[in-house]
Amino acid sequence: MSFGGASRRARRDTAIRGASPARACFNALRLVGAFLPIAAALALPAAPANAASSDPPEWTQPRPPLHLLGPITYVGTRGLGAYLIRTSAGAILVDATMAENVPAIERNIRSLGLKLSDVKLILVSHAHFDHVGGLERMRHDTGARVLAGSGDVAALRSGTPPGETSYGVHRFPAVTRVSPVADGEQVRLGDVTLRAVATPGHTPGCTSWTMRVVDHGRAREVVFAGSMTVAGNRLIGNRRYPAIVRDYRATFDRIERLHADVVLPMHPEAADVFARARVGTLVAPRLLGDMARAARVDFERTLREEKR
């Protein structure tokens, strides 16, 4: 398959490396999406953005809650995913997104008839601004326990994202209380169990979370997918994350083997969540593997370009 000539690749590289961190996210999604018959890649790269950069407007546009399947309801904004899971002993929130979004997410939670104190656990996908900028406030407002992949805990506690990027360092509010989870560790609340799946590369502690849901009488494997895209991460000479290349490749291998009936990424457009929910096609067993293969192609292309 041909992906265009050298001049086209150069324009693509410029689109990512010269863009603001927020815009780099969308440019990278388009690049990886070009390798797929689906308009997505696994979760937009969570490159943080500051107030001076051009954040995609969808990141802070509120939307009403959307029930997806089983106990899972989407409570995030139009462009940043936050998922609420009801259990018999309270609720679990997957990601808190940006600080600006916390009031809207909290309104969505309350609109479901829940109190903020009903949220007992907050699970983290990875330590980048657009996914954890609002985490400390959400932790404070709910009193929930925060769980994150062990490789990202130091970053969360310091408010400094891990690794080195082409766009510099963009901090977020430090999380005063966060507990590490290991690969394969099970997290239980009431009648719901999730499993942490280490998917490092985008960050050292990037974590996907899996759970089984009964939907219309059928068991479905759901994956809350961490990011596999590169956008902005330095692959060569990353002194703060020297294992980044090895980790990315291990994650591609692992994700290709991971079964998912339903993929719920931290950027909903990465798996076309809203459209799939609307037309009843959330169940797509080949989607996660296709995303991993497309992300691998883009990663290897980026690595070759960095080596030149």
Short mmCIF file of C-alpha atoms in Angstrom, two decimals:
data_model
loop_
_atom_site.label_atom_id
_atom_site.label_comp_id
_atom_site.label_asym_id
_atom_site.label_seq_id
_atom_site.Cartn_x
_atom_site.Cartn_y
_atom_site.Cartn_z
CA MET A 1 0.00 0.00 0.00
CA SER A 2 1.33 3.45 -0.89
CA PHE A 3 1.09 6.35 1.54
CA GLY A 4 2.44 9.10 -0.76
CA GLY A 5 5.85 10.42 -1.74
CA ALA A 6 8.62 12.14 0.19
CA SER A 7 7.15 15.62 -0.22
CA ARG A 8 3.84 14.47 1.21
CA ARG A 9 5.60 12.85 4.17
CA ALA A 10 7.50 16.07 4.79
CA ARG A 11 4.27 18.05 4.88
CA ARG A 12 2.81 15.52 7.32
CA ASP A 13 5.85 15.79 9.60
CA THR A 14 5.62 19.57 9.56
CA ALA A 15 1.94 19.34 10.40
CA ILE A 16 2.72 17.43 13.57
CA ARG A 17 6.02 18.92 14.72
CA GLY A 18 5.19 22.51 13.95
CA ALA A 19 1.70 22.52 15.41
CA SER A 20 0.59 23.49 18.87
CA PRO A 21 0.29 20.50 21.20
CA ALA A 22 -3.48 20.48 20.89
CA ARG A 23 -3.42 20.73 17.12
CA ALA A 24 -0.78 18.02 16.93
CA CYS A 25 -3.37 15.67 18.40
CA PHE A 26 -5.73 16.13 15.49
CA ASN A 27 -2.97 16.08 12.88
CA ALA A 28 -1.74 12.77 14.24
CA LEU A 29 -5.23 11.32 14.21
CA ARG A 30 -5.59 12.21 10.55
CA LEU A 31 -2.24 10.63 9.73
CA VAL A 32 -3.04 7.33 11.36
CA GLY A 33 -6.59 7.45 10.07
CA ALA A 34 -5.19 7.61 6.54
CA PHE A 35 -3.95 4.04 6.98
CA LEU A 36 -7.39 2.72 7.93
CA PRO A 37 -10.77 2.36 6.29
CA ILE A 38 -12.07 3.69 9.61
CA ALA A 39 -11.76 7.35 10.56
CA ALA A 40 -9.83 6.73 13.76
CA ALA A 41 -6.71 5.83 15.64
CA LEU A 42 -6.56 4.55 19.17
CA ALA A 43 -7.26 7.59 21.31
CA LEU A 44 -5.85 10.88 20.19
CA PRO A 45 -2.42 11.51 21.65
CA ALA A 46 -2.95 13.40 24.84
CA ALA A 47 -0.48 16.16 24.13
CA PRO A 48 -1.28 18.92 26.61
CA ALA A 49 -2.14 22.44 25.61
CA ASN A 50 -1.84 25.75 27.40
CA ALA A 51 -4.13 28.73 27.23
CA ALA A 52 -2.15 30.29 24.40
CA SER A 53 -2.54 27.34 22.07
CA SER A 54 -5.52 26.58 19.86
CA ASP A 55 -7.36 23.85 21.70
CA PRO A 56 -9.84 22.00 19.52
CA PRO A 57 -13.19 23.51 20.52
CA GLU A 58 -14.75 20.06 20.97
CA TRP A 59 -12.47 19.45 23.94
CA THR A 60 -14.42 21.93 26.08
CA GLN A 61 -17.88 21.72 24.48
CA PRO A 62 -20.32 20.15 26.98
CA ARG A 63 -22.70 17.45 25.87
CA PRO A 64 -25.44 15.60 27.76
CA PRO A 65 -24.76 12.14 29.17
CA LEU A 66 -25.05 9.27 26.72
CA HIS A 67 -25.80 5.76 27.92
CA LEU A 68 -23.65 3.32 25.96
CA LEU A 69 -24.21 -0.19 27.26
CA GLY A 70 -24.67 -2.03 30.53
CA PRO A 71 -23.65 0.23 33.44
CA ILE A 72 -21.53 2.57 31.27
CA THR A 73 -22.54 6.16 30.49
CA TYR A 74 -20.50 8.76 28.63
CA VAL A 75 -20.25 11.94 30.75
CA GLY A 76 -17.38 13.78 29.03
CA THR A 77 -17.31 16.61 26.53
CA ARG A 78 -17.67 16.31 22.77
CA GLY A 79 -13.96 15.72 22.31
CA LEU A 80 -12.60 14.37 25.60
CA GLY A 81 -13.85 11.12 27.04
CA ALA A 82 -15.00 10.54 30.59
CA TYR A 83 -16.97 7.38 31.33
CA LEU A 84 -19.15 6.71 34.39
CA ILE A 85 -19.65 3.11 35.46
CA ARG A 86 -22.45 2.44 37.97
CA THR A 87 -21.93 -0.36 40.47
CA SER A 88 -23.84 -1.72 43.43
CA ALA A 89 -21.48 0.19 45.75
CA GLY A 90 -21.18 3.54 43.97
CA ALA A 91 -19.71 4.72 40.71
CA ILE A 92 -16.37 4.60 38.90
CA LEU A 93 -15.18 7.46 36.68
CA VAL A 94 -12.66 6.78 33.92
CA ASP A 95 -10.67 10.01 33.33
CA ALA A 96 -11.49 13.56 34.41
CA THR A 97 -10.28 15.45 31.29
CA MET A 98 -9.31 19.14 31.43
CA ALA A 99 -9.81 21.46 34.39
CA GLU A 100 -12.26 23.57 32.38
CA ASN A 101 -14.51 20.54 31.94
CA VAL A 102 -14.95 19.53 35.56
CA PRO A 103 -18.15 21.59 36.15
CA ALA A 104 -19.80 20.10 33.04
CA ILE A 105 -18.83 16.55 33.97
CA GLU A 106 -20.10 17.07 37.49
CA ARG A 107 -23.41 18.38 36.14
CA ASN A 108 -23.69 15.27 33.97
CA ILE A 109 -23.07 13.02 36.96
CA ARG A 110 -25.71 14.82 39.02
CA SER A 111 -28.19 14.70 36.13
CA LEU A 112 -28.05 10.91 36.38
CA GLY A 113 -29.44 11.11 39.90
CA LEU A 114 -26.07 10.61 41.60
CA LYS A 115 -24.25 12.69 44.15
CA LEU A 116 -20.61 13.51 43.53
CA SER A 117 -19.80 11.54 46.67
CA ASP A 118 -21.22 8.46 44.94
CA VAL A 119 -18.09 8.42 42.76
CA LYS A 120 -15.76 6.15 44.73
CA LEU A 121 -12.96 5.51 42.20
CA ILE A 122 -11.34 7.53 39.42
CA LEU A 123 -9.27 5.51 36.95
CA VAL A 124 -6.60 7.29 34.88
CA SER A 125 -5.68 6.53 31.28
CA HIS A 126 -2.42 8.51 31.20
CA ALA A 127 -0.72 11.59 32.62
CA HIS A 128 -1.27 14.25 29.96
CA PHE A 129 -3.01 17.56 30.49
CA ASP A 130 -6.16 16.93 28.50
CA HIS A 131 -6.94 13.80 30.52
CA VAL A 132 -5.74 14.75 34.02
CA GLY A 133 -5.88 18.56 34.11
CA GLY A 134 -9.13 18.33 36.06
CA LEU A 135 -8.19 15.25 38.09
CA GLU A 136 -7.20 16.94 41.34
CA ARG A 137 -10.36 19.03 41.45
CA MET A 138 -12.51 16.02 40.64
CA ARG A 139 -10.72 14.01 43.32
CA HIS A 140 -11.34 16.80 45.84
CA ASP A 141 -15.01 17.28 44.88
CA THR A 142 -15.89 13.57 44.96
CA GLY A 143 -13.54 12.25 47.62
CA ALA A 144 -12.82 9.35 45.26
CA ARG A 145 -9.67 7.27 45.32
CA VAL A 146 -7.48 7.80 42.24
CA LEU A 147 -5.77 4.84 40.55
CA ALA A 148 -3.20 5.11 37.77
CA GLY A 149 -0.57 3.00 36.05
CA SER A 150 2.53 2.87 38.22
CA GLY A 151 4.71 4.44 35.52
CA ASP A 152 2.68 7.66 35.59
CA VAL A 153 2.25 8.09 39.35
CA ALA A 154 5.32 10.29 39.83
CA ALA A 155 4.17 12.54 36.99
CA LEU A 156 0.71 12.87 38.48
CA ARG A 157 2.10 13.71 41.90
CA SER A 158 4.42 16.37 40.48
CA GLY A 159 2.11 17.81 37.82
CA THR A 160 4.83 17.36 35.20
CA PRO A 161 4.07 15.05 32.25
CA PRO A 162 6.55 12.22 31.70
CA GLY A 163 8.98 11.92 28.81
CA GLU A 164 10.23 14.51 26.32
CA THR A 165 8.21 16.00 23.51
CA SER A 166 8.75 18.32 20.56
CA TYR A 167 6.41 20.90 22.13
CA GLY A 168 8.10 21.23 25.52
CA VAL A 169 6.69 20.76 29.02
CA HIS A 170 3.06 21.59 29.78
CA ARG A 171 2.20 21.08 33.42
CA PHE A 172 -1.13 20.27 35.07
CA PRO A 173 -2.35 20.53 38.69
CA ALA A 174 -0.55 17.97 40.81
CA VAL A 175 -2.68 15.15 42.20
CA THR A 176 -2.13 15.00 45.94
CA ARG A 177 -3.38 11.44 46.41
CA VAL A 178 -2.94 8.76 43.76
CA SER A 179 -2.37 5.02 44.15
CA PRO A 180 -0.41 2.92 41.62
CA VAL A 181 -1.86 -0.12 39.90
CA ALA A 182 0.21 -2.90 38.36
CA ASP A 183 -0.32 -4.56 35.02
CA GLY A 184 -3.07 -7.15 35.36
CA GLU A 185 -4.28 -5.84 38.71
CA GLN A 186 -8.02 -6.13 39.25
CA VAL A 187 -10.01 -3.24 40.66
CA ARG A 188 -13.35 -4.06 42.23
CA LEU A 189 -16.23 -1.89 43.37
CA GLY A 190 -19.47 -3.59 44.27
CA ASP A 191 -20.49 -5.92 41.44
CA VAL A 192 -18.05 -4.49 38.87
CA THR A 193 -14.46 -5.58 38.24
CA LEU A 194 -12.00 -3.86 35.91
CA ARG A 195 -8.52 -5.03 34.98
CA ALA A 196 -5.58 -2.75 34.36
CA VAL A 197 -3.71 -3.51 31.13
CA ALA A 198 -0.35 -1.74 30.85
CA THR A 199 -0.10 -0.12 27.39
CA PRO A 200 2.98 2.13 27.77
CA GLY A 201 4.62 4.17 25.05
CA HIS A 202 2.50 7.29 24.86
CA THR A 203 3.44 7.65 28.52
CA PRO A 204 5.32 5.16 30.74
CA GLY A 205 2.18 4.41 32.73
CA CYS A 206 -0.41 4.59 29.98
CA THR A 207 -3.11 2.10 30.98
CA SER A 208 -6.10 0.57 29.26
CA TRP A 209 -8.91 -0.75 31.42
CA THR A 210 -11.04 -3.78 30.57
CA MET A 211 -14.32 -5.03 31.95
CA ARG A 212 -17.06 -7.48 31.05
CA VAL A 213 -20.55 -6.13 30.52
CA VAL A 214 -23.82 -7.96 29.98
CA ASP A 215 -25.69 -6.15 27.25
CA HIS A 216 -29.08 -7.41 26.06
CA GLY A 217 -28.31 -10.77 27.62
CA ARG A 218 -24.88 -11.15 25.99
CA ALA A 219 -21.46 -10.81 27.62
CA ARG A 220 -19.28 -8.16 25.97
CA GLU A 221 -15.62 -7.35 26.59
CA VAL A 222 -15.18 -3.58 26.86
CA VAL A 223 -11.80 -1.85 26.58
CA PHE A 224 -11.31 1.73 27.74
CA ALA A 225 -8.36 2.25 25.44
CA GLY A 226 -5.24 4.21 26.27
CA SER A 227 -3.43 6.10 23.52
CA MET A 228 -1.00 4.45 21.09
CA THR A 229 -0.30 7.47 18.88
CA VAL A 230 3.05 9.29 18.81
CA ALA A 231 2.26 12.96 18.08
CA GLY A 232 4.96 15.01 19.74
CA ASN A 233 6.69 12.26 21.70
CA ARG A 234 10.44 12.11 21.03
CA LEU A 235 11.32 8.58 19.95
CA ILE A 236 15.07 9.08 19.54
CA GLY A 237 17.19 10.37 22.46
CA ASN A 238 14.32 10.65 24.93
CA ARG A 239 16.38 10.93 28.10
CA ARG A 240 13.40 11.00 30.43
CA TYR A 241 11.88 7.94 28.79
CA PRO A 242 14.69 5.88 27.21
CA ALA A 243 12.49 2.78 26.78
CA ILE A 244 9.86 4.56 24.73
CA VAL A 245 10.47 2.73 21.43
CA ARG A 246 10.53 -0.69 23.06
CA ASP A 247 7.37 0.10 25.01
CA TYR A 248 5.44 1.30 21.97
CA ARG A 249 6.25 -1.87 20.04
CA ALA A 250 5.33 -4.10 22.98
CA THR A 251 2.03 -2.27 23.30
CA PHE A 252 1.18 -2.72 19.61
CA ASP A 253 1.83 -6.45 19.99
CA ARG A 254 -0.29 -6.63 23.09
CA ILE A 255 -3.23 -4.60 21.81
CA GLU A 256 -3.40 -6.66 18.61
CA ARG A 257 -3.91 -9.74 20.80
CA LEU A 258 -6.36 -8.10 23.21
CA HIS A 259 -9.98 -9.01 22.53
CA ALA A 260 -12.46 -6.15 22.61
CA ASP A 261 -16.09 -6.32 21.60
CA VAL A 262 -16.45 -2.60 22.37
CA VAL A 263 -13.70 0.06 22.22
CA LEU A 264 -14.19 3.22 24.29
CA PRO A 265 -11.20 5.57 23.83
CA MET A 266 -10.41 8.76 25.69
CA HIS A 267 -11.14 10.82 22.58
CA PRO A 268 -14.55 9.60 21.41
CA GLU A 269 -13.99 10.33 17.72
CA ALA A 270 -11.07 7.89 17.75
CA ALA A 271 -13.62 5.05 17.64
CA ASP A 272 -16.58 7.09 16.38
CA VAL A 273 -18.30 6.42 19.71
CA PHE A 274 -21.26 8.76 19.30
CA ALA A 275 -22.16 7.61 15.79
CA ARG A 276 -21.74 3.95 16.72
CA ALA A 277 -23.96 4.39 19.75
CA ARG A 278 -26.58 6.16 17.66
CA VAL A 279 -26.83 3.41 15.04
CA GLY A 280 -26.22 0.46 17.37
CA THR A 281 -22.78 -0.61 16.14
CA LEU A 282 -20.70 -0.19 19.30
CA VAL A 283 -19.94 -3.91 19.12
CA ALA A 284 -17.06 -4.12 16.63
CA PRO A 285 -14.66 -6.97 17.48
CA ARG A 286 -12.07 -6.10 14.79
CA LEU A 287 -11.82 -2.40 15.60
CA LEU A 288 -9.15 -2.48 18.32
CA GLY A 289 -6.79 -4.64 16.28
CA ASP A 290 -7.22 -2.41 13.25
CA MET A 291 -6.38 0.61 15.39
CA ALA A 292 -3.23 -1.04 16.73
CA ARG A 293 -2.01 -1.97 13.27
CA ALA A 294 -2.62 1.53 11.96
CA ALA A 295 -0.87 3.10 14.95
CA ARG A 296 2.11 0.80 14.40
CA VAL A 297 2.46 1.92 10.78
CA ASP A 298 2.45 5.58 11.80
CA PHE A 299 4.89 4.93 14.66
CA GLU A 300 7.43 3.17 12.42
CA ARG A 301 7.14 5.93 9.81
CA THR A 302 7.76 8.58 12.47
CA LEU A 303 10.70 6.64 13.87
CA ARG A 304 12.31 6.41 10.43
CA GLU A 305 11.90 10.14 9.94
CA GLU A 306 13.50 10.92 13.32
CA LYS A 307 16.51 8.77 12.44
CA ARG A 308 17.25 10.74 9.27
#
